[in-house]
PDB file of C-alpha atoms in Angstrom:
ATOM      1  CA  UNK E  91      51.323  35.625 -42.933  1.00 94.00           C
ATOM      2  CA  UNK E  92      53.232  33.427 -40.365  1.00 96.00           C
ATOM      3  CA  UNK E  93      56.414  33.294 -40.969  1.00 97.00           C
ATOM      4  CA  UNK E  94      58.734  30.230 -38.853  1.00 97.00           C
ATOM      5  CA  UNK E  95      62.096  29.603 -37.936  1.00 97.00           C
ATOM      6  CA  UNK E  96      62.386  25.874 -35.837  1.00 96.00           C
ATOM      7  CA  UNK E  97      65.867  25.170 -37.173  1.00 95.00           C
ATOM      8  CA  UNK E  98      67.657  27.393 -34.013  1.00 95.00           C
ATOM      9  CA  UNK E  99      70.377  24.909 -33.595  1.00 92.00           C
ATOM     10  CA  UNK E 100      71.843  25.987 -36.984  1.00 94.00           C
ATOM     11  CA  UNK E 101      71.286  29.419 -36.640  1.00 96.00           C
ATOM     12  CA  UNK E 102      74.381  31.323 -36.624  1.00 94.00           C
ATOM     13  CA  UNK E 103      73.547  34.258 -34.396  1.00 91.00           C
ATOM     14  CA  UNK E 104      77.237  35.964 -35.002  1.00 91.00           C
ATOM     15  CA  UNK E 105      76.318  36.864 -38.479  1.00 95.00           C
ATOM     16  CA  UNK E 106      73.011  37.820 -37.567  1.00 96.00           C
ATOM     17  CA  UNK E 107      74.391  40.462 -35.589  1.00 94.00           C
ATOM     18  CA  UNK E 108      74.576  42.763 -38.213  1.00 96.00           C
ATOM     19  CA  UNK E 109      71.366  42.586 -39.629  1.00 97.00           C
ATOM     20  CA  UNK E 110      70.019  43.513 -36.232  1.00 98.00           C
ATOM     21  CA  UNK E 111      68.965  47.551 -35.256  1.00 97.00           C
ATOM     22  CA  UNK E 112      70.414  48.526 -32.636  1.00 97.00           C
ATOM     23  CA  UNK E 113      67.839  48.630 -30.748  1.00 97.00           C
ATOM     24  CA  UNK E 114      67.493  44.766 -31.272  1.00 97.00           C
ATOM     25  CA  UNK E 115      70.617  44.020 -31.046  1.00 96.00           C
ATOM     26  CA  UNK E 116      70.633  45.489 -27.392  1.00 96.00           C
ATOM     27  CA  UNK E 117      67.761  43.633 -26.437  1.00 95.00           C
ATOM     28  CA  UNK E 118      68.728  40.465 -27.620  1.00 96.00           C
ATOM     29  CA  UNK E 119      72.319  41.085 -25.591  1.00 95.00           C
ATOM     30  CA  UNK E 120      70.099  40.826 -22.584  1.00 96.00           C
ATOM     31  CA  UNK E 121      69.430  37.321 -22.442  1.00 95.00           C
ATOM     32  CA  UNK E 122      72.294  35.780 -20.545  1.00 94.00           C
ATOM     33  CA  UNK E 123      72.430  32.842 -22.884  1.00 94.00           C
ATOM     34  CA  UNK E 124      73.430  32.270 -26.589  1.00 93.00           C
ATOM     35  CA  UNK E 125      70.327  30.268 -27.021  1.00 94.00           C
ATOM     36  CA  UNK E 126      68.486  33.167 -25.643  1.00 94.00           C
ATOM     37  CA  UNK E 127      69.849  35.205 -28.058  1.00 95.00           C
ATOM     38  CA  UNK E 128      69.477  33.581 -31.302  1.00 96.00           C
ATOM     39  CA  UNK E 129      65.743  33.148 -30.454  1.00 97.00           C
ATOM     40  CA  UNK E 130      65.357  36.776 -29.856  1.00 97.00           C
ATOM     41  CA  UNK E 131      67.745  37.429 -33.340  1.00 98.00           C
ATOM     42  CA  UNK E 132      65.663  34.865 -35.076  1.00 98.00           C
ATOM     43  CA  UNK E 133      62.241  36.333 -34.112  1.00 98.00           C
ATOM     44  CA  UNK E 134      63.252  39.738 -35.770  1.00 98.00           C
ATOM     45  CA  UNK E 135      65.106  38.476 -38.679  1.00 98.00           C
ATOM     46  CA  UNK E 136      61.494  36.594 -39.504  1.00 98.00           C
ATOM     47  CA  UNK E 137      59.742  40.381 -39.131  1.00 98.00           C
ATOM     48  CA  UNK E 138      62.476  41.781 -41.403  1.00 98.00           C
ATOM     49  CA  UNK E 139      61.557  38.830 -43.651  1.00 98.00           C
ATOM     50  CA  UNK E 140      58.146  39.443 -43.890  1.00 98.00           C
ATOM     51  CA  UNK E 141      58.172  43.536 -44.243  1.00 98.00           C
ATOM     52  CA  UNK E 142      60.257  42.840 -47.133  1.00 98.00           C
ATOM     53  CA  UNK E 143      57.798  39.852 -49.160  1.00 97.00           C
ATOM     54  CA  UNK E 144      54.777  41.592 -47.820  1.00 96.00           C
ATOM     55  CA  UNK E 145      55.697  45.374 -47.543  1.00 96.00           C
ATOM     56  CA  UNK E 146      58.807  45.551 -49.898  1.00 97.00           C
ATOM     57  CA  UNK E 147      60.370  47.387 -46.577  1.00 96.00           C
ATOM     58  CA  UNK E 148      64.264  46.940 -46.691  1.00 96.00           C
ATOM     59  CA  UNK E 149      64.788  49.456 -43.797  1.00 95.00           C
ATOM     60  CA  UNK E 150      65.854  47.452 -40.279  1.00 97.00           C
ATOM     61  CA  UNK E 151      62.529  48.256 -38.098  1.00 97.00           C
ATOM     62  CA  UNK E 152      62.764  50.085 -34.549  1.00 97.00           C
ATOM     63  CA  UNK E 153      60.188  49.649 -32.090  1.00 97.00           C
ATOM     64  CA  UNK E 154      57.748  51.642 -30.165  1.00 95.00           C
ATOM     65  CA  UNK E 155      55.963  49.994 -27.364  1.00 92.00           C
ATOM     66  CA  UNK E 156      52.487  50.670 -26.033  1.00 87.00           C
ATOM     67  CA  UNK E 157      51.124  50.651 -22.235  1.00 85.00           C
ATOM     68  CA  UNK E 158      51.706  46.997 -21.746  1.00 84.00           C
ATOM     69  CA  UNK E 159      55.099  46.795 -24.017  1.00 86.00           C
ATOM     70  CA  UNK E 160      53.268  45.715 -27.236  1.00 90.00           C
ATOM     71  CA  UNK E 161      55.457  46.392 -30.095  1.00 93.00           C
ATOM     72  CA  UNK E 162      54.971  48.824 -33.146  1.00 95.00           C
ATOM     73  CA  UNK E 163      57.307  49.924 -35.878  1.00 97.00           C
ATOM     74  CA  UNK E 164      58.175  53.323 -35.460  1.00 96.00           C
ATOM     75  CA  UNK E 165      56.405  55.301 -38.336  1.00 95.00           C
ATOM     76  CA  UNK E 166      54.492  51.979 -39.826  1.00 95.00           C
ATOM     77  CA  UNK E 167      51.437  51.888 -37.474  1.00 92.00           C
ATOM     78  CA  UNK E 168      48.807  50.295 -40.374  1.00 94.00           C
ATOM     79  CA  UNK E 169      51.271  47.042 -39.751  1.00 96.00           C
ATOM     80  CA  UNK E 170      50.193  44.268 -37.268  1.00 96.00           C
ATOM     81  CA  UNK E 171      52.741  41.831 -36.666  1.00 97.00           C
ATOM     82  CA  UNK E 172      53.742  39.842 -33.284  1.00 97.00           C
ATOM     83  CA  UNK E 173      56.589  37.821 -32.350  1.00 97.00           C
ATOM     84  CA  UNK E 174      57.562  34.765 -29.815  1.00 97.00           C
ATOM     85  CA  UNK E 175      60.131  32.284 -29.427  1.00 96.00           C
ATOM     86  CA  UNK E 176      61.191  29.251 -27.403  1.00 97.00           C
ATOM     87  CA  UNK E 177      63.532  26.832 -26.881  1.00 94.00           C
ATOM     88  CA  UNK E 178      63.037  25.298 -30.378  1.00 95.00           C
ATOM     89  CA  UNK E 179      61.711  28.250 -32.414  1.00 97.00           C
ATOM     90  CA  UNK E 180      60.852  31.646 -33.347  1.00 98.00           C
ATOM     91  CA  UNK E 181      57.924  33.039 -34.964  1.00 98.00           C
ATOM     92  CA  UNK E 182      56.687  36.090 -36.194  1.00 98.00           C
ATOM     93  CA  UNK E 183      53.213  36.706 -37.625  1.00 98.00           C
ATOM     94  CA  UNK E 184      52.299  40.325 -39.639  1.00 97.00           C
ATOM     95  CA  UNK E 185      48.652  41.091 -40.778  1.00 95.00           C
ATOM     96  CA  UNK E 186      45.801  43.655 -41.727  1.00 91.00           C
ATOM     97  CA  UNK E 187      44.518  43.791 -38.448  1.00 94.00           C
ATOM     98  CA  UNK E 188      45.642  43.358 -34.790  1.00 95.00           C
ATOM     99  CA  UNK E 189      47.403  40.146 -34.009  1.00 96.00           C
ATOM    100  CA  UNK E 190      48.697  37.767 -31.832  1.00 96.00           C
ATOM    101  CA  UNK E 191      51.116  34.685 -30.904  1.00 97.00           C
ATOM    102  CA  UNK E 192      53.009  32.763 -28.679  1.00 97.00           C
ATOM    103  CA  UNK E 193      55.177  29.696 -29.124  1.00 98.00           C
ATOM    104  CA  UNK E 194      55.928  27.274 -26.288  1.00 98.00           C
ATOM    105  CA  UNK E 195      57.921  24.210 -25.730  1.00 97.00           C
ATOM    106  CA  UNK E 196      56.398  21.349 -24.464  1.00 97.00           C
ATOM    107  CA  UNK E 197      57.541  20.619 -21.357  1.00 95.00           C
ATOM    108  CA  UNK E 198      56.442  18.845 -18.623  1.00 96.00           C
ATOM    109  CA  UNK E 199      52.886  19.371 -17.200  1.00 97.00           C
ATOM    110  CA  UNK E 200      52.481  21.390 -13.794  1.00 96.00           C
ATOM    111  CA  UNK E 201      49.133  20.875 -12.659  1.00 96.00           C
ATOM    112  CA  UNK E 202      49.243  23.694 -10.035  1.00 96.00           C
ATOM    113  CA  UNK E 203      49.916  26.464 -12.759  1.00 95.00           C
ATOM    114  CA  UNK E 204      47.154  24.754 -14.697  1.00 97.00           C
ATOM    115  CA  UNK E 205      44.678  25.075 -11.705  1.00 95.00           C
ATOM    116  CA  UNK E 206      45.868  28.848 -11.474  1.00 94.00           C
ATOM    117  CA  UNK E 207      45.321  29.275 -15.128  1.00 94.00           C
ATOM    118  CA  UNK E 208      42.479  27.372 -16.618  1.00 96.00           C
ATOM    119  CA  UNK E 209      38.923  27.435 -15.462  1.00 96.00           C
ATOM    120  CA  UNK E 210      36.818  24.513 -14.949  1.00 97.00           C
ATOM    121  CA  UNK E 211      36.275  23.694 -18.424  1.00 96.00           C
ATOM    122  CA  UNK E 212      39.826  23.585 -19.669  1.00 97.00           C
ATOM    123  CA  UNK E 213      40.734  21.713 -16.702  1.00 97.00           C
ATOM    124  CA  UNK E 214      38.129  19.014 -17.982  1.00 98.00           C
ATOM    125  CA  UNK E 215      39.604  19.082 -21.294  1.00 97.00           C
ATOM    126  CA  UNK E 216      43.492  19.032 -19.839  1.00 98.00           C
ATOM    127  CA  UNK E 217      42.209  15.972 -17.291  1.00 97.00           C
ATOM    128  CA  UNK E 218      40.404  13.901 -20.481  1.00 97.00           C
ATOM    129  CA  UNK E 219      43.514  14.811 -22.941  1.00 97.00           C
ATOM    130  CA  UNK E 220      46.169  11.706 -23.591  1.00 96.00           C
ATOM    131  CA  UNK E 221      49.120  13.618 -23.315  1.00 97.00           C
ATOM    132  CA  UNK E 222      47.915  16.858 -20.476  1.00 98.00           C
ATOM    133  CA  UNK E 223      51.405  18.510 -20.706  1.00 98.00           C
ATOM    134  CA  UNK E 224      50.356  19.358 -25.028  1.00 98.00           C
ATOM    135  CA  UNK E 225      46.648  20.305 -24.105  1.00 98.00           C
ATOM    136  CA  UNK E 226      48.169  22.551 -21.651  1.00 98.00           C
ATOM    137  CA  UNK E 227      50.414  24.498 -24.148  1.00 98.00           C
ATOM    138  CA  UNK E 228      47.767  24.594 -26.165  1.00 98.00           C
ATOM    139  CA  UNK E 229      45.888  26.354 -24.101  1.00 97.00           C
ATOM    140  CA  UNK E 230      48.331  28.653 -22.167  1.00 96.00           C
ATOM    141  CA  UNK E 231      49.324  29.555 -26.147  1.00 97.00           C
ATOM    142  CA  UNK E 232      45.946  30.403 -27.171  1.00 97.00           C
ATOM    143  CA  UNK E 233      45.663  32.566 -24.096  1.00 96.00           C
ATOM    144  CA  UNK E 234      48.639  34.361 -24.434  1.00 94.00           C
ATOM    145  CA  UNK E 235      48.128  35.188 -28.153  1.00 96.00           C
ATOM    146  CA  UNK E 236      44.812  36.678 -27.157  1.00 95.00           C
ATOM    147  CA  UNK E 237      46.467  38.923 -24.795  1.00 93.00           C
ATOM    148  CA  UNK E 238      49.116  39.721 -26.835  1.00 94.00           C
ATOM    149  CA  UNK E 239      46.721  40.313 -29.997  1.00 93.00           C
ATOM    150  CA  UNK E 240      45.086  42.999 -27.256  1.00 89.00           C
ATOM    151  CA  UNK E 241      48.111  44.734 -26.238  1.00 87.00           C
ATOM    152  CA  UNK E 242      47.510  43.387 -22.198  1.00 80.00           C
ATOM    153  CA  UNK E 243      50.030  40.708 -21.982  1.00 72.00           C
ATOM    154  CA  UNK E 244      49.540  38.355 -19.358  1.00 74.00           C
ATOM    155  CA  UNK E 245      47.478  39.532 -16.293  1.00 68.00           C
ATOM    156  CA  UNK E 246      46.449  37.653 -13.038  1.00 68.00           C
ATOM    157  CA  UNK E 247      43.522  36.660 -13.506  1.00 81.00           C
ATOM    158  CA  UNK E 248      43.938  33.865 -16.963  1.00 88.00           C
ATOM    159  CA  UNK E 249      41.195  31.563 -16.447  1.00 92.00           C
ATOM    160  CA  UNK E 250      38.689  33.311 -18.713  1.00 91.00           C
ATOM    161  CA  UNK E 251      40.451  34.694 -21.378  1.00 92.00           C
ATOM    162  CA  UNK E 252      39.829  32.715 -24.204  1.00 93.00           C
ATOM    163  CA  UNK E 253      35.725  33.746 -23.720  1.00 88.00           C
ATOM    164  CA  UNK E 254      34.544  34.206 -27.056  1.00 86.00           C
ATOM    165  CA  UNK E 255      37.375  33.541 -29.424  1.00 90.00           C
ATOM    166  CA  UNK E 256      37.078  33.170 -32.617  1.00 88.00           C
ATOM    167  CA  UNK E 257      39.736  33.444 -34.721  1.00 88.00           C
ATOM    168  CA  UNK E 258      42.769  31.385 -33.870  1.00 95.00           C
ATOM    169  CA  UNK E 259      44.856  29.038 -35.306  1.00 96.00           C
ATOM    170  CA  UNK E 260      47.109  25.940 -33.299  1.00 97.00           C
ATOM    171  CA  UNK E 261      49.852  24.227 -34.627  1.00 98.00           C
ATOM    172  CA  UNK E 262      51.221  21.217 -32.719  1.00 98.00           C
ATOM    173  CA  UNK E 263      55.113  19.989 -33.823  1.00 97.00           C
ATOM    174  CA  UNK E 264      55.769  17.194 -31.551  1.00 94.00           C
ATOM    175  CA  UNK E 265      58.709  15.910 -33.293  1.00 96.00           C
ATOM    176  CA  UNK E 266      60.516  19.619 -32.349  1.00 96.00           C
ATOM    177  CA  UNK E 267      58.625  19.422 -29.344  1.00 96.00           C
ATOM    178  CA  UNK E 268      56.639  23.323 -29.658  1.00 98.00           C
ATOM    179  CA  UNK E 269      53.599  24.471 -30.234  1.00 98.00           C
ATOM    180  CA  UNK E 270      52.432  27.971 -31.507  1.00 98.00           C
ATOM    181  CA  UNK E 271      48.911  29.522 -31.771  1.00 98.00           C
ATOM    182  CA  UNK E 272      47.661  32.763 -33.549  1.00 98.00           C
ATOM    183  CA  UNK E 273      44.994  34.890 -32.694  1.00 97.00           C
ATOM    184  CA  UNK E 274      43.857  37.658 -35.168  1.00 92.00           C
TER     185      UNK E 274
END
């Protein structure tokens, strides 16, 4: 289930602050600005929103990370779920089975990072797209689920890392100006 928060600007992250563990409430603190902050409040108020439809879990969730800093809720580990936010949004995605997903603005295209990231193929598809800057988030988001779905995170060496994929899902919101993929 994906649940989706791309109304930020209204979100009023003082009275979130309650609803928050502790432990989330401390990471969320680190981000040096508000908008920071309500992204990071946002993303976990959409996992508290889901453990209770999906799980009937009314208990605020604390994390346990793995090798590369995936999350997993303390004492729950037959839940999958991932989270992301941007600029414009927050998402958070819980299922059966290992999952992934990132959310990115669209911004403006940097074909250097591209080159660094993308092999030959996506490169073709970036070059032939109308708008290159959405093809690239599309891409980078797909990748970055994948690797989050796996527990890796991102890594040096992107360019083949959507080899084989099969499962994933790409939502493009131009009028808020993200984009999110899931991998599962």
């Amino acid at each position: 289930m994906i649940y989706l928060n791309d109304d930020i600007v209204n979100f009023d992250w003082e009275s979130a602050l309650p609803l928050l563990s502790d432990q989330r409430r401390e990471q969320c603190l680190k981000f040096k600005h508000e908008q920071g902050r309500k992204t990071c409040a946002a993303a976990y108020l959409l996992l508290c929103e889901g453990l209770r439809q999906e799980y009937g879990m009314t208990e605020k969730p604390v994390f346990e990370y793995g090798e590369h800093g995936k999350p997993s809720i303390v004492g729950h580990p037959e839940i999958c779920f991932n989270m992301s936010h941007c600029k414009e949004a927050a998402i958070c995605v819980l299922s059966d089975k290992p999952v992934g997903v990132d959310i990115e603005s669209i911004r403006q295209y940097n074909e250097s990072l591209a080159r660094y990231t993308m092999n030959d193929e996506e490169m073709a598809l970036i070059e032939k797209a109308e708008r290159r800057e959405v093809e690239f988030i599309r891409l980078w988001t797909l990748k970055e689920a994948v690797l989050k779905r796996s527990g890796e995170g991102i890594r040096n060496d992107m360019k083949h890392v959507l080899d084989g994929l099969k499962d994933a899902k790409t939502v493009i919101n131009e009028k808020k100006l993200y984009i999110y993929s899931v991998v599962s």
